CSV table of C-alpha atoms in Angstrom, one decimal:
chain,number,residue,atom,x,y,z
A,1,MET,CA,-12.5,25.5,15.6
A,2,SER,CA,-11.6,23.3,12.9
A,3,ARG,CA,-11.2,24.0,8.9
A,4,ILE,CA,-14.1,22.1,6.9
A,5,VAL,CA,-12.6,20.3,4.8
A,6,GLY,CA,-14.9,19.3,1.8
A,7,VAL,CA,-14.7,16.5,-1.0
A,8,ILE,CA,-16.5,17.2,-4.6
A,9,GLY,CA,-17.1,13.5,-5.1
A,10,GLY,CA,-19.2,10.2,-3.1
A,11,GLY,CA,-17.5,7.3,-4.8
A,12,GLN,CA,-14.5,5.5,-2.9
A,13,LEU,CA,-12.3,7.4,-1.9
A,14,ALA,CA,-14.1,9.9,-0.2
A,15,ARG,CA,-15.5,6.9,1.8
A,16,MET,CA,-12.0,5.9,2.8
A,17,MET,CA,-11.5,9.6,4.3
A,18,VAL,CA,-14.1,9.5,6.9
A,19,PRO,CA,-12.3,7.4,9.3
A,20,ALA,CA,-9.0,9.5,9.0
A,21,ALA,CA,-11.0,12.3,9.6
A,22,ILE,CA,-13.1,11.1,12.6
A,23,ASN,CA,-10.9,10.5,14.2
A,24,LEU,CA,-8.8,13.3,13.2
A,25,GLY,CA,-11.3,16.6,14.6
A,26,ILE,CA,-11.6,17.1,11.3
A,27,PRO,CA,-15.1,18.5,9.7
A,28,ILE,CA,-15.7,16.5,6.2
A,29,ARG,CA,-18.3,17.5,3.7
A,30,VAL,CA,-18.9,15.7,0.8
A,31,LEU,CA,-20.8,16.8,-2.8
A,32,ALA,CA,-22.0,13.3,-4.5
A,33,GLU,CA,-23.4,13.3,-7.1
A,34,ARG,CA,-26.9,10.6,-6.1
A,35,GLU,CA,-28.3,9.3,-3.1
A,36,GLY,CA,-26.5,6.2,-2.3
A,37,GLU,CA,-22.7,6.9,-3.4
A,38,PRO,CA,-19.6,4.9,-1.0
A,39,ALA,CA,-19.0,9.1,1.2
A,40,ALA,CA,-23.1,8.3,2.0
A,41,LEU,CA,-22.3,8.6,5.8
A,42,ALA,CA,-20.6,12.2,4.7
A,43,VAL,CA,-23.6,13.3,2.3
A,44,ALA,CA,-23.9,17.1,3.0
A,45,ALA,CA,-25.2,18.1,-0.1
A,46,TYR,CA,-26.6,16.6,-3.7
A,47,GLY,CA,-25.2,17.6,-7.7
A,48,SER,CA,-23.6,17.5,-10.4
A,49,HIS,CA,-19.5,18.2,-11.0
A,50,LEU,CA,-20.1,19.9,-13.7
A,51,ASP,CA,-22.4,21.7,-12.3
A,52,LEU,CA,-21.0,25.7,-11.7
A,53,ASP,CA,-23.7,26.6,-9.1
A,54,THR,CA,-24.3,23.4,-7.1
A,55,VAL,CA,-19.9,23.6,-7.2
A,56,LEU,CA,-20.2,27.0,-6.0
A,57,ALA,CA,-23.1,26.2,-3.5
A,58,PHE,CA,-21.4,23.8,-1.6
A,59,ALA,CA,-17.7,25.1,-1.6
A,60,GLU,CA,-18.9,28.2,0.2
A,61,THR,CA,-20.3,26.0,2.6
A,62,VAL,CA,-16.4,24.6,3.8
A,63,ASP,CA,-12.8,25.6,3.9
A,64,VAL,CA,-11.3,23.5,1.8
A,65,VAL,CA,-11.6,21.8,-1.6
A,66,THR,CA,-10.5,18.2,-2.7
A,67,PHE,CA,-11.6,16.0,-4.8
A,68,ASP,CA,-12.8,11.9,-4.5
A,69,HIS,CA,-12.1,11.9,-8.6
A,70,GLU,CA,-10.0,14.8,-11.3
A,71,HIS,CA,-13.0,15.1,-13.6
A,72,VAL,CA,-14.1,19.0,-13.0
A,73,PRO,CA,-14.0,20.9,-15.6
A,74,GLN,CA,-10.8,23.1,-15.6
A,75,ALA,CA,-13.6,26.5,-15.8
A,76,VAL,CA,-15.5,25.1,-12.9
A,77,LEU,CA,-11.2,25.2,-10.7
A,78,ARG,CA,-10.9,28.9,-12.7
A,79,GLU,CA,-14.3,29.9,-11.1
A,80,LEU,CA,-13.3,29.2,-7.7
A,81,VAL,CA,-9.7,29.8,-7.9
A,82,ALA,CA,-11.1,33.9,-8.4
A,83,ARG,CA,-13.9,33.3,-5.7
A,84,GLY,CA,-10.2,32.6,-3.5
A,85,ILE,CA,-12.2,29.4,-2.5
A,86,ASP,CA,-9.0,27.0,-1.4
A,87,VAL,CA,-8.9,23.7,-4.1
A,88,GLN,CA,-6.3,21.3,-3.6
A,89,PRO,CA,-4.3,19.7,-5.4
A,90,GLY,CA,-4.3,22.8,-7.3
A,91,PRO,CA,-5.6,24.1,-10.4
A,92,ASP,CA,-2.6,24.0,-12.3
A,93,ALA,CA,-1.2,20.6,-11.0
A,94,LEU,CA,-5.1,19.3,-11.5
A,95,ARG,CA,-5.2,20.4,-15.5
A,96,PHE,CA,-2.3,18.5,-15.6
A,97,ALA,CA,-3.9,15.2,-14.2
A,98,GLN,CA,-6.7,16.2,-15.9
A,99,ASN,CA,-5.5,16.3,-20.0
A,100,LYS,CA,-2.8,13.4,-21.2
A,101,LEU,CA,-1.3,15.8,-23.3
A,102,GLU,CA,-0.3,18.6,-21.4
A,103,MET,CA,0.4,16.3,-18.9
A,104,ARG,CA,3.0,14.8,-21.4
A,105,GLN,CA,5.0,17.6,-22.6
A,106,ARG,CA,4.7,18.9,-18.7
A,107,LEU,CA,6.4,15.6,-17.9
A,108,ALA,CA,9.0,16.4,-20.7
A,109,ASP,CA,10.0,19.9,-20.4
A,110,LEU,CA,10.1,18.6,-16.7
A,111,GLY,CA,13.3,15.8,-18.1
A,112,ILE,CA,10.8,13.7,-17.1
A,113,PRO,CA,11.2,9.5,-18.3
A,114,VAL,CA,8.2,8.9,-20.3
A,115,PRO,CA,7.7,5.9,-23.4
A,116,ASP,CA,8.4,8.1,-26.6
A,117,TRP,CA,4.3,9.8,-27.6
A,118,ALA,CA,2.8,12.2,-30.4
A,119,ARG,CA,-0.5,13.8,-30.4
A,120,VAL,CA,-2.6,13.5,-33.3
A,121,ASP,CA,-5.4,14.4,-35.0
A,122,THR,CA,-5.3,12.2,-38.3
A,123,ALA,CA,-5.2,8.5,-39.7
A,124,GLU,CA,-2.2,9.5,-41.5
A,125,GLN,CA,0.0,11.2,-38.1
A,126,LEU,CA,-1.2,7.9,-36.5
A,127,ALA,CA,0.5,5.8,-38.9
A,128,GLU,CA,3.7,7.8,-40.0
A,129,PHE,CA,3.5,7.2,-35.4
A,130,LEU,CA,3.1,3.1,-35.8
A,131,ALA,CA,5.3,3.1,-38.7
A,132,ASP,CA,7.9,4.5,-36.8
A,133,HIS,CA,7.1,2.1,-33.7
A,134,GLY,CA,7.8,-2.0,-35.0
A,135,GLY,CA,4.1,-1.1,-36.1
A,136,LYS,CA,2.5,-0.5,-33.1
A,137,GLY,CA,1.4,2.2,-30.1
A,138,VAL,CA,-0.8,2.8,-26.9
A,139,LEU,CA,-3.6,5.1,-28.1
A,140,LYS,CA,-5.0,7.3,-25.4
A,141,THR,CA,-8.0,10.3,-25.4
A,142,ALA,CA,-6.6,13.2,-24.2
A,143,THR,CA,-8.7,13.9,-21.4
A,144,GLY,CA,-11.1,11.4,-19.6
A,145,GLY,CA,-10.3,7.7,-18.9
A,146,TYR,CA,-9.2,5.0,-15.9
A,147,ASP,CA,-9.6,1.1,-15.4
A,148,GLY,CA,-8.2,1.0,-19.0
A,149,LYS,CA,-10.9,2.6,-20.6
A,150,GLY,CA,-10.1,5.4,-23.0
A,151,VAL,CA,-6.8,3.6,-23.8
A,152,ARG,CA,-6.7,0.4,-26.6
A,153,VAL,CA,-3.8,-1.3,-28.7
A,154,VAL,CA,-3.9,-0.2,-32.2
A,155,ARG,CA,-1.6,-2.0,-34.8
A,156,ASP,CA,-3.3,0.3,-37.6
A,157,ALA,CA,-4.8,4.0,-38.0
A,158,SER,CA,-8.8,2.4,-38.6
A,159,GLU,CA,-8.5,1.0,-36.0
A,160,ALA,CA,-8.7,4.2,-34.3
A,161,ALA,CA,-11.9,5.9,-37.0
A,162,ASP,CA,-14.2,6.1,-34.7
A,163,TRP,CA,-11.7,8.5,-31.8
A,164,LEU,CA,-10.6,9.7,-34.7
A,165,LEU,CA,-14.1,10.8,-36.2
A,166,ALA,CA,-14.7,12.8,-32.4
A,167,GLY,CA,-12.7,15.1,-33.9
A,168,GLU,CA,-10.9,15.7,-30.7
A,169,PRO,CA,-6.5,15.7,-29.9
A,170,LEU,CA,-5.5,12.0,-29.4
A,171,LEU,CA,-2.4,10.9,-27.8
A,172,VAL,CA,0.0,8.5,-29.1
A,173,GLU,CA,2.4,6.6,-27.3
A,174,GLU,CA,5.6,3.7,-27.9
A,175,LEU,CA,3.9,0.2,-26.7
A,176,VAL,CA,6.6,-0.4,-24.0
A,177,GLU,CA,8.3,-3.7,-22.8
A,178,PHE,CA,8.0,-3.8,-19.4
A,179,ARG,CA,9.0,-6.3,-16.8
A,180,ARG,CA,6.0,-5.3,-14.3
A,181,GLU,CA,4.1,-1.7,-13.1
A,182,LEU,CA,5.6,0.3,-10.0
A,183,ALA,CA,4.0,3.0,-8.6
A,184,GLN,CA,5.2,6.3,-6.3
A,185,LEU,CA,2.7,7.8,-3.6
A,186,VAL,CA,4.0,11.1,-2.4
A,187,ALA,CA,2.3,13.4,-0.5
A,188,ARG,CA,3.0,17.3,0.2
A,189,ARG,CA,1.5,20.0,1.7
A,190,PRO,CA,1.7,24.1,1.2
A,191,SER,CA,4.3,24.6,3.0
A,192,GLY,CA,6.7,22.4,1.1
A,193,GLU,CA,7.0,19.5,3.7
A,194,LEU,CA,7.3,15.7,1.3
A,195,ALA,CA,6.9,12.4,2.6
A,196,LEU,CA,6.7,8.9,0.9
A,197,TRP,CA,5.7,6.0,0.6
A,198,PRO,CA,7.8,2.6,-0.1
A,199,VAL,CA,7.5,1.7,-3.8
A,200,VAL,CA,5.2,-0.5,-4.3
A,201,GLU,CA,4.1,-3.3,-7.3
A,202,SER,CA,0.6,-3.7,-9.2
A,203,MET,CA,-0.3,-5.9,-11.3
A,204,GLN,CA,-3.7,-5.7,-13.5
A,205,ARG,CA,-6.3,-7.2,-15.0
A,206,ASP,CA,-7.6,-7.1,-17.7
A,207,GLY,CA,-6.0,-3.3,-17.2
A,208,VAL,CA,-7.7,-2.9,-14.2
A,209,CYS,CA,-5.9,-3.1,-10.5
A,210,ALA,CA,-5.8,-6.0,-9.4
A,211,GLU,CA,-3.5,-6.4,-6.7
A,212,VAL,CA,-1.1,-4.2,-5.3
A,213,ILE,CA,3.1,-5.1,-3.1
A,214,ALA,CA,3.7,-2.8,-0.8
A,215,PRO,CA,7.2,-2.3,-1.3
A,216,ALA,CA,8.0,-3.4,-4.3
A,217,PRO,CA,10.2,-6.3,-4.5
A,218,GLY,CA,13.4,-6.4,-5.2
A,219,SER,CA,13.5,-2.3,-5.5
A,220,ALA,CA,15.6,-1.8,-2.4
A,221,GLY,CA,18.7,0.5,-4.2
A,222,ASN,CA,18.1,2.0,-7.4
A,223,VAL,CA,14.6,1.8,-8.1
A,224,ALA,CA,12.9,3.0,-5.0
A,225,ASP,CA,15.5,5.9,-5.0
A,226,VAL,CA,14.6,6.8,-8.5
A,227,ALA,CA,11.3,6.0,-8.3
A,228,ALA,CA,11.1,9.0,-5.3
A,229,ASP,CA,13.5,11.0,-7.3
A,230,ILE,CA,11.4,11.1,-9.8
A,231,ALA,CA,7.7,11.8,-8.1
A,232,THR,CA,9.0,14.1,-5.9
A,233,THR,CA,10.4,16.3,-8.8
A,234,VAL,CA,6.2,16.1,-9.9
A,235,ALA,CA,5.2,16.8,-6.8
A,236,GLU,CA,6.8,19.6,-5.9
A,237,ALA,CA,6.8,21.3,-9.8
A,238,LEU,CA,3.2,21.3,-10.0
A,239,GLY,CA,2.8,22.6,-7.0
A,240,VAL,CA,1.2,19.8,-6.4
A,241,THR,CA,-1.4,19.9,-2.3
A,242,GLY,CA,-1.9,16.4,-1.0
A,243,VAL,CA,-1.6,12.8,-2.1
A,244,LEU,CA,0.1,12.4,-5.3
A,245,ALA,CA,0.6,8.7,-7.1
A,246,VAL,CA,3.2,8.4,-9.6
A,247,GLU,CA,2.1,5.4,-12.8
A,248,LEU,CA,5.6,4.0,-13.7
A,249,PHE,CA,6.7,1.4,-15.6
A,250,GLU,CA,10.1,-0.2,-14.9
A,251,THR,CA,11.2,-1.1,-18.8
A,252,THR,CA,13.1,-4.1,-19.2
A,253,ASP,CA,16.0,-2.6,-20.3
A,254,GLU,CA,16.2,-1.5,-16.6
A,255,ARG,CA,14.3,2.3,-17.5
A,256,LEU,CA,11.5,3.7,-14.8
A,257,LEU,CA,9.2,5.4,-17.2
A,258,VAL,CA,5.9,8.1,-16.2
A,259,ASN,CA,2.8,5.9,-17.0
A,260,GLU,CA,-0.1,8.0,-15.7
A,261,LEU,CA,0.0,10.1,-12.9
A,262,ALA,CA,-3.0,10.7,-10.3
A,263,MET,CA,-3.4,14.0,-7.4
A,264,ARG,CA,-5.9,12.4,-5.4
A,265,PRO,CA,-5.2,9.4,-3.8
A,266,HIS,CA,-5.1,5.9,-5.6
A,267,ASN,CA,-5.5,2.8,-5.3
A,268,THR,CA,-1.8,1.3,-5.1
A,269,GLY,CA,-2.5,3.0,-2.4
A,270,HIS,CA,-5.0,1.0,-0.2
A,271,TRP,CA,-2.4,-0.7,1.7
A,272,THR,CA,-2.0,1.6,3.9
A,273,LEU,CA,-5.3,1.5,5.9
A,274,ASP,CA,-3.7,-0.7,7.4
A,275,GLY,CA,0.3,-1.9,6.7
A,276,SER,CA,1.8,2.2,7.6
A,277,THR,CA,2.1,4.2,10.3
A,278,THR,CA,-0.2,6.6,8.2
A,279,SER,CA,-2.4,5.8,5.4
A,280,GLN,CA,-2.9,7.4,2.4
A,281,PHE,CA,-6.3,9.3,3.6
A,282,GLU,CA,-5.1,10.6,6.5
A,283,GLN,CA,-2.0,11.5,5.2
A,284,HIS,CA,-4.2,13.5,2.8
A,285,LEU,CA,-6.6,15.4,5.4
A,286,ARG,CA,-3.1,16.8,6.4
A,287,ALA,CA,-2.1,18.0,3.6
A,288,VAL,CA,-4.5,20.0,2.9
A,289,LEU,CA,-5.2,21.2,6.1
A,290,ASP,CA,-1.0,21.9,6.2
A,291,LEU,CA,-0.4,20.0,8.7
A,292,PRO,CA,2.5,17.8,9.7
A,293,LEU,CA,2.4,15.0,7.8
A,294,GLY,CA,3.3,11.4,9.3
A,295,ALA,CA,5.0,9.2,9.2
A,296,THR,CA,5.0,6.2,6.1
A,297,GLY,CA,6.6,3.4,7.5
A,298,CYS,CA,5.5,-0.2,7.2
A,299,ARG,CA,4.0,-2.0,9.7
A,300,ASP,CA,5.3,-5.4,8.7
A,301,GLU,CA,8.1,-6.6,6.2
A,302,TRP,CA,5.5,-6.9,2.8
A,303,ALA,CA,1.4,-5.3,3.2
A,304,VAL,CA,-0.7,-6.6,-0.3
A,305,MET,CA,-3.7,-5.4,-1.8
A,306,VAL,CA,-5.8,-7.6,-3.3
A,307,ASN,CA,-9.2,-5.9,-5.1
A,308,VAL,CA,-12.2,-7.5,-4.9
A,309,LEU,CA,-13.6,-7.2,-7.8
A,310,GLY,CA,-17.0,-8.1,-9.8
A,311,GLY,CA,-18.0,-9.1,-6.4
A,312,PRO,CA,-20.7,-12.1,-5.7
A,313,THR,CA,-23.0,-13.1,-8.9
A,314,THR,CA,-24.7,-15.3,-6.1
A,315,ALA,CA,-26.6,-13.6,-2.3
A,316,THR,CA,-25.2,-10.2,-1.1
A,317,ILE,CA,-21.8,-9.5,0.0
A,318,ALA,CA,-22.9,-9.8,3.7
A,319,ASP,CA,-23.9,-13.4,3.2
A,320,ARG,CA,-20.3,-13.9,3.1
A,321,TYR,CA,-18.5,-12.5,5.8
A,322,ASP,CA,-19.6,-14.9,8.2
A,323,ALA,CA,-17.2,-17.7,5.4
A,324,ALA,CA,-14.3,-14.6,4.6
A,325,PHE,CA,-14.0,-14.0,8.5
A,326,ALA,CA,-13.4,-17.0,9.8
A,327,ASP,CA,-11.2,-18.9,7.4
A,328,GLN,CA,-8.6,-15.3,7.7
A,329,PRO,CA,-9.2,-13.8,11.1
A,330,THR,CA,-6.1,-11.9,10.5
A,331,VAL,CA,-6.8,-9.8,6.8
A,332,LYS,CA,-9.2,-6.3,6.7
A,333,PHE,CA,-11.8,-6.4,4.9
A,334,HIS,CA,-12.5,-3.2,3.1
A,335,PHE,CA,-15.8,-2.8,1.5
A,336,TYR,CA,-17.4,0.3,-0.7
A,337,GLU,CA,-21.1,-0.6,-0.2
A,338,LYS,CA,-21.5,-1.0,-4.5
A,339,THR,CA,-23.3,-2.4,-6.3
A,340,PRO,CA,-21.7,-5.4,-7.4
A,341,ARG,CA,-21.0,-5.8,-11.1
A,342,PRO,CA,-18.7,-7.5,-13.2
A,343,GLY,CA,-15.5,-6.3,-12.4
A,344,ARG,CA,-16.7,-3.1,-10.6
A,345,LYS,CA,-14.0,-2.7,-7.9
A,346,VAL,CA,-16.5,-3.2,-3.9
A,347,GLY,CA,-13.8,-3.6,-2.1
A,348,HIS,CA,-10.0,-5.0,-1.0
A,349,VAL,CA,-8.9,-7.3,1.8
A,350,ASN,CA,-5.1,-6.5,2.9
A,351,ALA,CA,-2.3,-9.0,4.6
A,352,GLY,CA,0.3,-7.4,6.2
A,353,GLY,CA,3.7,-10.0,7.9
A,354,ASP,CA,7.3,-10.7,7.0
A,355,ASP,CA,6.7,-13.9,4.2
A,356,LEU,CA,5.2,-13.0,1.1
A,357,ASP,CA,3.9,-16.0,0.2
A,358,GLU,CA,2.1,-15.9,3.0
A,359,VAL,CA,1.0,-12.6,2.7
A,360,VAL,CA,0.2,-13.0,-1.2
A,361,TYR,CA,-2.7,-16.2,-0.1
A,362,ARG,CA,-4.0,-14.9,2.5
A,363,ALA,CA,-5.1,-11.8,0.6
A,364,ARG,CA,-5.7,-13.9,-2.1
A,365,ALA,CA,-7.9,-16.3,-0.1
A,366,ALA,CA,-10.3,-13.7,1.6
A,367,ALA,CA,-10.7,-12.1,-1.5
A,368,ALA,CA,-11.8,-14.7,-3.2
A,369,PHE,CA,-14.5,-15.1,-0.9
A,370,PHE,CA,-16.7,-12.5,-2.7
A,371,GLU,CA,-16.0,-13.5,-5.7
A,372,GLY,CA,-18.0,-15.9,-8.3
């Protein structure tokens, strides 16, 4: 009998693991916080991922635990490990992903290039860092935060007064001059096998990923080699199991710097659902079960993913199907059964082909049917 995969969290990442699990004949069960979450078809239990008893009770019904998000408390992770439960991508990897200060220090110890950074606990420390870095910096909460949340550009220590009053240490980084943002996804299984997808370019809108192009234009050669080397080093050094996304800045002076790490399938890998031989969701399941990894080549010369952000303000997503499907019959549509809300990721579209401009046009045109 196949080992049962348990997923903590019922969001869109868990939802997109479900078809891959069905295709492979892998039993999958989801712990969702409440009814109506995107992964509803596979929900086996409801409850908070913050509650130890809830998580332990769920974990006892599966063979390996993985995650839709990275926000399970360390105390819960430690108890899962103490009970002998198989936790992937691994408690150490999750710890570094959860705490940006620990992650920055670990990357620095590994010799991985990162923006200049410091821990700050006081306004005086922040003011000193800003003075040494041209009077500006990027301030981040050490834990939590995603899609632009928990991040702000500051030019004076007074702009951080509310965060400093909370009494938690903060991470401040230099404001990097970058040409574009890239992402390198890699999968690793416990026995050590690695598989990397092509490095991709991502475009942001208000701090949220809006578009992804695979492979990143002009990345063949040094950029691809350096991105792959960084991701491989991180995955092996942290003992990551499953999919790891390394978000990168390509600077104006032609360096690659690590911005963030995500120890799970990632928005910048959604193009793989239709554009790669093996999607990141199938690969994640293979990896956490220590099965041989699939090939990661592109099906077309170019693949483009465009997020549907916010959703329609009139009618429903389903009301837009007729027009969108008729207008863009070659585009693949993926929706998460989320209630539309400004800035919210409610779905994405994937397009592929040999002419990048034409592929970008088709993907944007398809997504536009569901916005506004």
